[in-house]
Amino acid sequence: MKPRVRFAPSPTGYLHIGGARTALFNWLYARHTGGTFVLRIEDTDAARNTQEAVEVILHGLRWLGLDWDEGPTSGEGSHPSKGDYGPYFQSERGENYKRRVQELKDKGFAYEHEGAVKFRMQREPILIPDLVVGDVERKLTDREELDPDFVIVRSDGQPVFHFVNVVDDLEMKITHVIRGEDHLSNTAKHIALFRAFGVEPPKYAHIPLILNIDGTKMSKRDKGASLASYQEDGFLAEALNNYLCLLGWSPKDNTEKLSIADVVERFDLPQILRHNARFDFEKLLWLQGEYCRELSNDKFYELGLHALAKSGLDTKSLPADYVKAALETCRGKIKIFSELPAYAGFYFRDDIAYDPELAKKSFVPENKPRLQKLRDAFAAADPFTAGAIEAALKATATELGVKVGVLVHPVRLACTGNPSGPSLYHLLEVLGKEKALARIDRALVNF
């Protein structure tokens, strides 16, 4: 039987980056082995689950390209998030759980207790053969020795995580459970439940946790913990997928930049590392920059427009050729698209705000006649191209007996408001002579 794996998130908040990595590892293993990837939403906790959280999970997985392979069809439920099929929702599988609870009662493995149902846990140590961690023997703690049995259905009639998790894995014929190492402590209970149902448990592979760069556990409040934050900041899914692959897994030749097709070909469970992975944001930014440079012109333009619109900058009222030329000067200069409005917003607004620190240094009395002379040289430049602009600036600097930088800084500040940005000569060409001169004139008033 080919492997069957699953990702089973709870819709109680945002999709954590660790959960996204777990989904990715399951998806990679399914694709590597020609197996099946199942998505199951564990939404039995009605008090904490939200439809918004479900949508966040589905949107995040689709953005990463992690497509699932099966689920209920239109005839097996009517959840508003369903497409042609799936995912599975535990809230729609209540009858399965009731039937399985009764099965355990009939076998003597479960019993009523103060309105709840408890599972009769075995007293002997349980060996957990794990494909990543190795063999782990789980013994009852001193506290558990007093009462090792655990609740599988609460007094309000709701089945608990341990129980529904096992029932669904059993009925969905899951062969491999690939999940975070923090779930290892639950696994002995799960194995005992599988055996009570008379079946062998799936193979387990508990993958290392993701830590902050300083070795502390990544909490919800830490930078980079939410998958949605990467979508909002304009990261590329290809770059994030590539980086997540390297958190706890390593190809044999230590290659770092890998397409998802390359990873699918190489990925296997024995290569998952035992030690916890540290999230290095700078390394992710490096990969992002590498992928960003490889974008087609059309894709870069599309993502750039989205980032500008999101920040409130209007590009629709401007000629398409102007917008494309402006964005072209930003290629290779930004790593994430959320940087674009600050980096190149001056192209799309007339109310330029000057960087205050640079204004103190550049808008000084001795620079006013220099900038005025440069303005006159620009006015005479024909055509107003990057080459002609550069020649005019250098000739003016020579005439004034100053270094080029003496003119570059005030004119950049006058036209962009920033101390750095796209190539000065090219950005001035894109702005055009009329707009560039108008901005220089405005700056001259501020001296």
GROMACS .gro file of C-alpha atoms in nm:
model
  447
    1MET     CA    1   0.000   0.000   0.000
    2LYS     CA    2   0.134   0.342  -0.093
    3PRO     CA    3   0.177   0.590   0.191
    4ARG     CA    4  -0.121   0.791   0.310
    5VAL     CA    5  -0.038   1.097   0.519
    6ARG     CA    6  -0.243   1.380   0.661
    7PHE     CA    7  -0.226   1.733   0.795
    8ALA     CA    8  -0.481   1.791   1.070
    9PRO     CA    9  -0.486   2.152   1.197
   10SER     CA   10  -0.731   2.297   1.448
   11PRO     CA   11  -0.903   2.617   1.328
   12THR     CA   12  -0.856   2.814   1.648
   13GLY     CA   13  -0.628   3.093   1.522
   14TYR     CA   14  -0.375   3.168   1.253
   15LEU     CA   15  -0.168   2.901   1.077
   16HIS     CA   16   0.164   2.883   1.264
   17ILE     CA   17   0.482   2.855   1.058
   18GLY     CA   18   0.550   2.524   1.236
   19GLY     CA   19   0.214   2.394   1.118
   20ALA     CA   20   0.290   2.504   0.764
   21ARG     CA   21   0.623   2.317   0.781
   22THR     CA   22   0.440   2.005   0.906
   23ALA     CA   23   0.194   2.030   0.617
   24LEU     CA   24   0.483   2.072   0.374
   25PHE     CA   25   0.672   1.768   0.503
   26ASN     CA   26   0.360   1.553   0.475
   27TRP     CA   27   0.292   1.682   0.124
   28LEU     CA   28   0.654   1.624   0.018
   29TYR     CA   29   0.650   1.267   0.146
   30ALA     CA   30   0.324   1.195  -0.036
   31ARG     CA   31   0.457   1.339  -0.360
   32HIS     CA   32   0.795   1.165  -0.325
   33THR     CA   33   0.636   0.825  -0.273
   34GLY     CA   34   0.339   0.865  -0.506
   35GLY     CA   35   0.115   0.848  -0.200
   36THR     CA   36  -0.189   1.045  -0.083
   37PHE     CA   37  -0.201   1.372   0.111
   38VAL     CA   38  -0.516   1.420   0.319
   39LEU     CA   39  -0.629   1.748   0.476
   40ARG     CA   40  -0.845   1.708   0.786
   41ILE     CA   41  -0.975   2.002   0.986
   42GLU     CA   42  -0.997   1.907   1.354
   43ASP     CA   43  -1.289   2.131   1.446
   44THR     CA   44  -1.467   1.941   1.724
   45ASP     CA   45  -1.398   2.222   1.973
   46ALA     CA   46  -1.696   2.436   1.872
   47ALA     CA   47  -1.628   2.698   2.140
   48ARG     CA   48  -1.284   2.786   1.999
   49ASN     CA   49  -1.315   2.713   1.627
   50THR     CA   50  -1.398   2.986   1.378
   51GLN     CA   51  -1.485   2.984   1.010
   52GLU     CA   52  -1.232   3.265   0.962
   53ALA     CA   53  -0.954   3.041   1.096
   54VAL     CA   54  -1.061   2.765   0.856
   55GLU     CA   55  -1.033   3.006   0.564
   56VAL     CA   56  -0.689   3.121   0.683
   57ILE     CA   57  -0.568   2.759   0.683
   58LEU     CA   58  -0.706   2.681   0.339
   59HIS     CA   59  -0.579   3.007   0.190
   60GLY     CA   60  -0.233   2.952   0.339
   61LEU     CA   61  -0.201   2.597   0.208
   62ARG     CA   62  -0.321   2.697  -0.137
   63TRP     CA   63  -0.076   2.989  -0.142
   64LEU     CA   64   0.208   2.745  -0.064
   65GLY     CA   65   0.082   2.512  -0.338
   66LEU     CA   66   0.010   2.224  -0.099
   67ASP     CA   67  -0.286   2.064  -0.273
   68TRP     CA   68  -0.464   1.777  -0.100
   69ASP     CA   69  -0.573   1.465  -0.281
   70GLU     CA   70  -0.912   1.362  -0.147
   71GLY     CA   71  -1.201   1.454   0.074
   72PRO     CA   72  -1.580   1.454   0.089
   73THR     CA   73  -1.754   1.525  -0.240
   74SER     CA   74  -2.054   1.753  -0.272
   75GLY     CA   75  -2.277   1.465  -0.169
   76GLU     CA   76  -2.103   1.410   0.166
   77GLY     CA   77  -2.158   1.735   0.346
   78SER     CA   78  -2.215   2.099   0.273
   79HIS     CA   79  -1.942   2.289   0.451
   80PRO     CA   80  -1.903   2.638   0.296
   81SER     CA   81  -1.528   2.597   0.245
   82LYS     CA   82  -1.552   2.289   0.029
   83GLY     CA   83  -1.463   2.293  -0.335
   84ASP     CA   84  -1.487   1.984  -0.552
   85TYR     CA   85  -1.371   1.779  -0.256
   86GLY     CA   86  -1.243   1.812   0.094
   87PRO     CA   87  -1.103   1.885   0.326
   88TYR     CA   88  -1.252   1.652   0.583
   89PHE     CA   89  -1.414   1.821   0.883
   90GLN     CA   90  -1.431   1.631   1.209
   91SER     CA   91  -1.750   1.817   1.301
   92GLU     CA   92  -1.923   1.622   1.023
   93ARG     CA   93  -1.801   1.282   1.141
   94GLY     CA   94  -1.982   1.259   1.474
   95GLU     CA   95  -2.160   0.934   1.394
   96ASN     CA   96  -1.825   0.764   1.330
   97TYR     CA   97  -1.705   0.861   1.677
   98LYS     CA   98  -2.021   0.742   1.849
   99ARG     CA   99  -1.993   0.407   1.674
  100ARG     CA  100  -1.628   0.370   1.773
  101VAL     CA  101  -1.698   0.465   2.136
  102GLN     CA  102  -1.957   0.191   2.152
  103GLU     CA  103  -1.710  -0.053   2.000
  104LEU     CA  104  -1.461   0.019   2.278
  105LYS     CA  105  -1.733  -0.019   2.541
  106ASP     CA  106  -1.839  -0.352   2.394
  107LYS     CA  107  -1.478  -0.473   2.407
  108GLY     CA  108  -1.435  -0.359   2.765
  109PHE     CA  109  -1.182  -0.087   2.679
  110ALA     CA  110  -1.409   0.207   2.768
  111TYR     CA  111  -1.654   0.280   3.046
  112GLU     CA  112  -1.883   0.553   3.180
  113HIS     CA  113  -1.737   0.773   3.451
  114GLU     CA  114  -1.919   1.072   3.603
  115GLY     CA  115  -2.102   1.145   3.280
  116ALA     CA  116  -1.790   1.109   3.066
  117VAL     CA  117  -1.638   0.810   2.891
  118LYS     CA  118  -1.288   0.695   2.988
  119PHE     CA  119  -1.048   0.465   2.807
  120ARG     CA  120  -0.894   0.180   3.003
  121MET     CA  121  -0.525   0.250   2.946
  122GLN     CA  122  -0.279  -0.038   2.953
  123ARG     CA  123  -0.042  -0.044   3.249
  124GLU     CA  124   0.264  -0.184   3.072
  125PRO     CA  125   0.527   0.043   2.910
  126ILE     CA  126   0.460   0.122   2.544
  127LEU     CA  127   0.739   0.121   2.285
  128ILE     CA  128   0.706   0.396   2.026
  129PRO     CA  129   0.912   0.312   1.715
  130ASP     CA  130   0.971   0.652   1.560
  131LEU     CA  131   1.127   0.705   1.217
  132VAL     CA  132   1.300   1.026   1.326
  133VAL     CA  133   1.345   1.012   1.703
  134GLY     CA  134   1.416   0.640   1.723
  135ASP     CA  135   1.264   0.395   1.970
  136VAL     CA  136   1.105   0.566   2.269
  137GLU     CA  137   0.972   0.372   2.567
  138ARG     CA  138   0.683   0.543   2.741
  139LYS     CA  139   0.615   0.440   3.100
  140LEU     CA  140   0.334   0.563   3.322
  141THR     CA  141   0.433   0.850   3.548
  142ASP     CA  142   0.385   0.818   3.925
  143ARG     CA  143   0.071   1.026   3.895
  144GLU     CA  144  -0.062   0.816   3.609
  145GLU     CA  145   0.004   0.498   3.806
  146LEU     CA  146  -0.276   0.605   4.041
  147ASP     CA  147  -0.524   0.652   3.754
  148PRO     CA  148  -0.383   0.579   3.407
  149ASP     CA  149  -0.722   0.584   3.235
  150PHE     CA  150  -0.808   0.897   3.034
  151VAL     CA  151  -1.123   1.064   2.907
  152ILE     CA  152  -1.217   1.007   2.543
  153VAL     CA  153  -1.563   1.167   2.556
  154ARG     CA  154  -1.631   1.462   2.786
  155SER     CA  155  -1.942   1.491   3.000
  156ASP     CA  156  -2.091   1.732   2.743
  157GLY     CA  157  -2.077   1.455   2.484
  158GLN     CA  158  -1.781   1.596   2.288
  159PRO     CA  159  -1.506   1.346   2.196
  160VAL     CA  160  -1.153   1.459   2.282
  161PHE     CA  161  -0.853   1.509   2.055
  162HIS     CA  162  -0.678   1.180   2.134
  163PHE     CA  163  -0.982   0.976   2.044
  164VAL     CA  164  -1.100   1.148   1.725
  165ASN     CA  165  -0.743   1.173   1.602
  166VAL     CA  166  -0.699   0.798   1.621
  167VAL     CA  167  -1.043   0.713   1.482
  168ASP     CA  168  -0.987   0.934   1.178
  169ASP     CA  169  -0.635   0.803   1.118
  170LEU     CA  170  -0.774   0.450   1.140
  171GLU     CA  171  -1.071   0.505   0.908
  172MET     CA  172  -0.874   0.713   0.660
  173LYS     CA  173  -0.610   0.439   0.650
  174ILE     CA  174  -0.327   0.677   0.736
  175THR     CA  175   0.002   0.489   0.709
  176HIS     CA  176   0.244   0.756   0.836
  177VAL     CA  177   0.185   1.025   1.096
  178ILE     CA  178   0.436   1.304   1.039
  179ARG     CA  179   0.395   1.574   1.303
  180GLY     CA  180   0.581   1.797   1.546
  181GLU     CA  181   0.789   1.649   1.824
  182ASP     CA  182   0.564   1.817   2.080
  183HIS     CA  183   0.305   1.549   1.998
  184LEU     CA  184   0.539   1.266   2.096
  185SER     CA  185   0.403   1.270   2.451
  186ASN     CA  186   0.056   1.184   2.317
  187THR     CA  187   0.166   0.894   2.104
  188ALA     CA  188   0.154   0.620   2.368
  189LYS     CA  189  -0.216   0.691   2.421
  190HIS     CA  190  -0.275   0.680   2.048
  191ILE     CA  191  -0.095   0.348   2.009
  192ALA     CA  192  -0.299   0.200   2.294
  193LEU     CA  193  -0.621   0.313   2.124
  194PHE     CA  194  -0.519   0.163   1.790
  195ARG     CA  195  -0.447  -0.169   1.957
  196ALA     CA  196  -0.779  -0.159   2.139
  197PHE     CA  197  -0.945  -0.136   1.798
  198GLY     CA  198  -0.744  -0.439   1.690
  199VAL     CA  199  -0.525  -0.266   1.433
  200GLU     CA  200  -0.159  -0.180   1.411
  201PRO     CA  201  -0.086   0.192   1.448
  202PRO     CA  202   0.063   0.391   1.161
  203LYS     CA  203   0.434   0.462   1.149
  204TYR     CA  204   0.528   0.775   1.340
  205ALA     CA  205   0.780   1.044   1.243
  206HIS     CA  206   0.803   1.328   1.492
  207ILE     CA  207   0.986   1.618   1.331
  208PRO     CA  208   1.201   1.870   1.523
  209LEU     CA  209   1.052   2.189   1.662
  210ILE     CA  210   1.118   2.531   1.511
  211LEU     CA  211   1.295   2.766   1.751
  212ASN     CA  212   1.386   3.132   1.736
  213ILE     CA  213   1.742   3.212   1.630
  214ASP     CA  214   1.838   3.246   1.999
  215GLY     CA  215   1.716   2.894   2.077
  216THR     CA  216   1.395   2.992   2.253
  217LYS     CA  217   1.064   2.835   2.157
  218MET     CA  218   0.882   3.032   1.889
  219SER     CA  219   0.561   3.171   2.039
  220LYS     CA  220   0.262   3.327   1.867
  221ARG     CA  221   0.399   3.675   1.938
  222ASP     CA  222   0.741   3.615   1.783
  223LYS     CA  223   0.838   3.759   1.448
  224GLY     CA  224   0.762   3.519   1.168
  225ALA     CA  225   0.535   3.289   1.366
  226SER     CA  226   0.229   3.345   1.147
  227LEU     CA  227   0.219   3.219   0.789
  228ALA     CA  228  -0.016   3.504   0.699
  229SER     CA  229   0.255   3.759   0.785
  230TYR     CA  230   0.467   3.631   0.496
  231GLN     CA  231   0.175   3.661   0.256
  232GLU     CA  232   0.107   4.016   0.377
  233ASP     CA  233   0.473   4.119   0.350
  234GLY     CA  234   0.501   4.006  -0.010
  235PHE     CA  235   0.721   3.701   0.029
  236LEU     CA  236   0.722   3.452  -0.255
  237ALA     CA  237   0.570   3.114  -0.175
  238GLU     CA  238   0.858   2.946  -0.360
  239ALA     CA  239   1.114   3.110  -0.133
  240LEU     CA  240   0.925   3.027   0.186
  241ASN     CA  241   0.870   2.666   0.078
  242ASN     CA  242   1.240   2.633   0.002
  243TYR     CA  243   1.336   2.770   0.343
  244LEU     CA  244   1.083   2.560   0.535
  245CYS     CA  245   1.226   2.250   0.367
  246LEU     CA  246   1.562   2.329   0.526
  247LEU     CA  247   1.416   2.354   0.877
  248GLY     CA  248   1.470   2.001   0.997
  249TRP     CA  249   1.562   1.838   0.667
  250SER     CA  250   1.879   1.850   0.465
  251PRO     CA  251   1.968   1.708   0.123
  252LYS     CA  252   2.278   1.494   0.116
  253ASP     CA  253   2.485   1.752  -0.074
  254ASN     CA  254   2.380   2.045   0.153
  255THR     CA  255   2.235   2.241  -0.139
  256GLU     CA  256   2.029   2.532  -0.006
  257LYS     CA  257   1.842   2.673  -0.305
  258LEU     CA  258   1.613   2.400  -0.433
  259SER     CA  259   1.299   2.410  -0.643
  260ILE     CA  260   1.002   2.227  -0.498
  261ALA     CA  261   1.037   1.968  -0.776
  262ASP     CA  262   1.397   1.903  -0.668
  263VAL     CA  263   1.290   1.862  -0.306
  264VAL     CA  264   1.012   1.620  -0.400
  265GLU     CA  265   1.269   1.406  -0.579
  266ARG     CA  266   1.514   1.409  -0.286
  267PHE     CA  267   1.287   1.418   0.019
  268ASP     CA  268   1.260   1.116   0.247
  269LEU     CA  269   1.197   1.063   0.615
  270PRO     CA  270   1.542   0.923   0.705
  271GLN     CA  271   1.694   1.259   0.608
  272ILE     CA  272   1.492   1.452   0.868
  273LEU     CA  273   1.729   1.584   1.131
  274ARG     CA  274   1.698   1.497   1.497
  275HIS     CA  275   1.789   1.834   1.647
  276ASN     CA  276   1.554   2.132   1.665
  277ALA     CA  277   1.569   2.386   1.383
  278ARG     CA  278   1.645   2.755   1.439
  279PHE     CA  279   1.457   3.006   1.229
  280ASP     CA  280   1.710   3.232   1.060
  281PHE     CA  281   1.517   3.525   0.912
  282GLU     CA  282   1.824   3.658   0.731
  283LYS     CA  283   1.867   3.330   0.546
  284LEU     CA  284   1.503   3.340   0.442
  285LEU     CA  285   1.555   3.696   0.314
  286TRP     CA  286   1.855   3.576   0.112
  287LEU     CA  287   1.646   3.303  -0.051
  288GLN     CA  288   1.366   3.551  -0.111
  289GLY     CA  289   1.607   3.781  -0.291
  290GLU     CA  290   1.731   3.493  -0.506
  291TYR     CA  291   1.380   3.396  -0.612
  292CYS     CA  292   1.276   3.758  -0.658
  293ARG     CA  293   1.556   3.814  -0.909
  294GLU     CA  294   1.430   3.519  -1.113
  295LEU     CA  295   1.075   3.649  -1.150
  296SER     CA  296   0.952   3.720  -1.500
  297ASN     CA  297   0.886   4.085  -1.584
  298ASP     CA  298   0.512   4.022  -1.585
  299LYS     CA  299   0.514   3.851  -1.244
  300PHE     CA  300   0.731   4.118  -1.086
  301TYR     CA  301   0.497   4.382  -1.227
  302GLU     CA  302   0.187   4.200  -1.098
  303LEU     CA  303   0.326   4.160  -0.746
  304GLY     CA  304   0.456   4.514  -0.745
  305LEU     CA  305   0.116   4.657  -0.837
  306HIS     CA  306  -0.045   4.453  -0.560
  307ALA     CA  307   0.202   4.582  -0.298
  308LEU     CA  308   0.158   4.944  -0.409
  309ALA     CA  309  -0.221   4.919  -0.409
  310LYS     CA  310  -0.218   4.759  -0.066
  311SER     CA  311  -0.026   5.058   0.071
  312GLY     CA  312  -0.277   5.301  -0.077
  313LEU     CA  313  -0.068   5.422  -0.372
  314ASP     CA  314  -0.265   5.483  -0.691
  315THR     CA  315  -0.113   5.348  -1.010
  316LYS     CA  316  -0.431   5.317  -1.218
  317SER     CA  317  -0.438   5.687  -1.302
  318LEU     CA  318  -0.085   5.674  -1.443
  319PRO     CA  319   0.025   5.545  -1.786
  320ALA     CA  320   0.108   5.174  -1.779
  321ASP     CA  321   0.444   5.237  -1.948
  322TYR     CA  322   0.540   5.481  -1.671
  323VAL     CA  323   0.447   5.234  -1.396
  324LYS     CA  324   0.635   4.950  -1.564
  325ALA     CA  325   0.944   5.164  -1.613
  326ALA     CA  326   0.931   5.273  -1.249
  327LEU     CA  327   0.904   4.917  -1.122
  328GLU     CA  328   1.183   4.804  -1.351
  329THR     CA  329   1.426   5.033  -1.165
  330CYS     CA  330   1.344   4.836  -0.847
  331ARG     CA  331   1.432   4.491  -0.975
  332GLY     CA  332   1.717   4.336  -0.782
  333LYS     CA  333   1.696   4.614  -0.523
  334ILE     CA  334   1.415   4.492  -0.298
  335LYS     CA  335   1.378   4.148  -0.140
  336ILE     CA  336   1.020   4.155  -0.019
  337PHE     CA  337   0.740   4.345  -0.188
  338SER     CA  338   0.628   4.515   0.132
  339GLU     CA  339   0.948   4.723   0.097
  340LEU     CA  340   0.836   4.860  -0.239
  341PRO     CA  341   0.606   5.146  -0.124
  342ALA     CA  342   0.879   5.301   0.091
  343TYR     CA  343   1.149   5.232  -0.170
  344ALA     CA  344   0.966   5.360  -0.477
  345GLY     CA  345   0.654   5.538  -0.354
  346PHE     CA  346   0.794   5.871  -0.478
  347TYR     CA  347   0.710   5.766  -0.835
  348PHE     CA  348   0.341   5.756  -0.751
  349ARG     CA  349   0.286   6.059  -0.528
  350ASP     CA  350   0.361   6.428  -0.567
  351ASP     CA  351   0.369   6.515  -0.196
  352ILE     CA  352   0.729   6.417  -0.130
  353ALA     CA  353   0.828   6.420   0.236
  354TYR     CA  354   1.200   6.477   0.287
  355ASP     CA  355   1.404   6.254   0.515
  356PRO     CA  356   1.469   6.500   0.803
  357GLU     CA  357   1.823   6.391   0.882
  358LEU     CA  358   1.934   6.404   0.520
  359ALA     CA  359   1.761   6.740   0.472
  360LYS     CA  360   1.978   6.889   0.748
  361LYS     CA  361   2.289   6.773   0.562
  362SER     CA  362   2.180   6.836   0.203
  363PHE     CA  363   1.959   7.144   0.213
  364VAL     CA  364   2.233   7.375   0.341
  365PRO     CA  365   2.293   7.727   0.202
  366GLU     CA  366   2.606   7.639   0.003
  367ASN     CA  367   2.417   7.368  -0.188
  368LYS     CA  368   2.138   7.596  -0.314
  369PRO     CA  369   2.335   7.759  -0.599
  370ARG     CA  370   2.480   7.419  -0.689
  371LEU     CA  371   2.138   7.260  -0.715
  372GLN     CA  372   2.011   7.560  -0.913
  373LYS     CA  373   2.295   7.520  -1.163
  374LEU     CA  374   2.225   7.146  -1.189
  375ARG     CA  375   1.857   7.221  -1.244
  376ASP     CA  376   1.949   7.446  -1.538
  377ALA     CA  377   2.173   7.173  -1.682
  378PHE     CA  378   1.889   6.921  -1.658
  379ALA     CA  379   1.653   7.165  -1.826
  380ALA     CA  380   1.893   7.184  -2.119
  381ALA     CA  381   1.939   6.807  -2.145
  382ASP     CA  382   1.778   6.673  -2.462
  383PRO     CA  383   1.680   6.395  -2.472
  384PHE     CA  384   1.618   6.354  -2.098
  385THR     CA  385   1.767   6.005  -2.077
  386ALA     CA  386   1.975   5.838  -1.806
  387GLY     CA  387   2.292   5.885  -2.011
  388ALA     CA  388   2.227   6.253  -2.077
  389ILE     CA  389   2.131   6.312  -1.713
  390GLU     CA  390   2.451   6.150  -1.591
  391ALA     CA  391   2.662   6.355  -1.835
  392ALA     CA  392   2.489   6.677  -1.727
  393LEU     CA  393   2.544   6.606  -1.357
  394LYS     CA  394   2.910   6.514  -1.397
  395ALA     CA  395   2.976   6.817  -1.619
  396THR     CA  396   2.813   7.044  -1.361
  397ALA     CA  397   3.021   6.891  -1.081
  398THR     CA  398   3.337   6.949  -1.283
  399GLU     CA  399   3.237   7.308  -1.356
  400LEU     CA  400   3.169   7.371  -0.987
  401GLY     CA  401   3.486   7.194  -0.878
  402VAL     CA  402   3.304   6.952  -0.648
  403LYS     CA  403   3.272   6.577  -0.625
  404VAL     CA  404   2.974   6.412  -0.793
  405GLY     CA  405   2.831   6.309  -0.455
  406VAL     CA  406   2.793   6.674  -0.355
  407LEU     CA  407   2.522   6.703  -0.622
  408VAL     CA  408   2.383   6.351  -0.607
  409HIS     CA  409   2.258   6.369  -0.248
  410PRO     CA  410   2.055   6.691  -0.269
  411VAL     CA  411   1.901   6.609  -0.607
  412ARG     CA  412   1.805   6.260  -0.491
  413LEU     CA  413   1.648   6.405  -0.179
  414ALA     CA  414   1.466   6.669  -0.383
  415CYS     CA  415   1.316   6.416  -0.624
  416THR     CA  416   1.251   6.116  -0.396
  417GLY     CA  417   1.263   6.237  -0.036
  418ASN     CA  418   1.493   5.945   0.049
  419PRO     CA  419   1.869   5.907   0.100
  420SER     CA  420   1.879   5.593  -0.115
  421GLY     CA  421   1.674   5.411  -0.375
  422PRO     CA  422   1.686   5.322  -0.744
  423SER     CA  423   1.967   5.442  -0.969
  424LEU     CA  424   1.947   5.823  -0.967
  425TYR     CA  425   1.994   5.870  -1.341
  426HIS     CA  426   1.736   5.607  -1.429
  427LEU     CA  427   1.477   5.723  -1.177
  428LEU     CA  428   1.506   6.079  -1.311
  429GLU     CA  429   1.453   5.951  -1.664
  430VAL     CA  430   1.140   5.767  -1.550
  431LEU     CA  431   1.006   6.073  -1.366
  432GLY     CA  432   1.059   6.278  -1.678
  433LYS     CA  433   1.199   6.628  -1.718
  434GLU     CA  434   0.887   6.818  -1.622
  435LYS     CA  435   0.826   6.630  -1.296
  436ALA     CA  436   1.196   6.622  -1.203
  437LEU     CA  437   1.238   6.998  -1.253
  438ALA     CA  438   0.921   7.071  -1.056
  439ARG     CA  439   1.051   6.872  -0.762
  440ILE     CA  440   1.389   7.041  -0.773
  441ASP     CA  441   1.216   7.380  -0.781
  442ARG     CA  442   1.014   7.287  -0.476
  443ALA     CA  443   1.329   7.177  -0.293
  444LEU     CA  444   1.506   7.504  -0.376
  445VAL     CA  445   1.234   7.687  -0.185
  446ASN     CA  446   1.318   7.481   0.125
  447PHE     CA  447   1.681   7.595   0.147
   0.00000   0.00000   0.00000
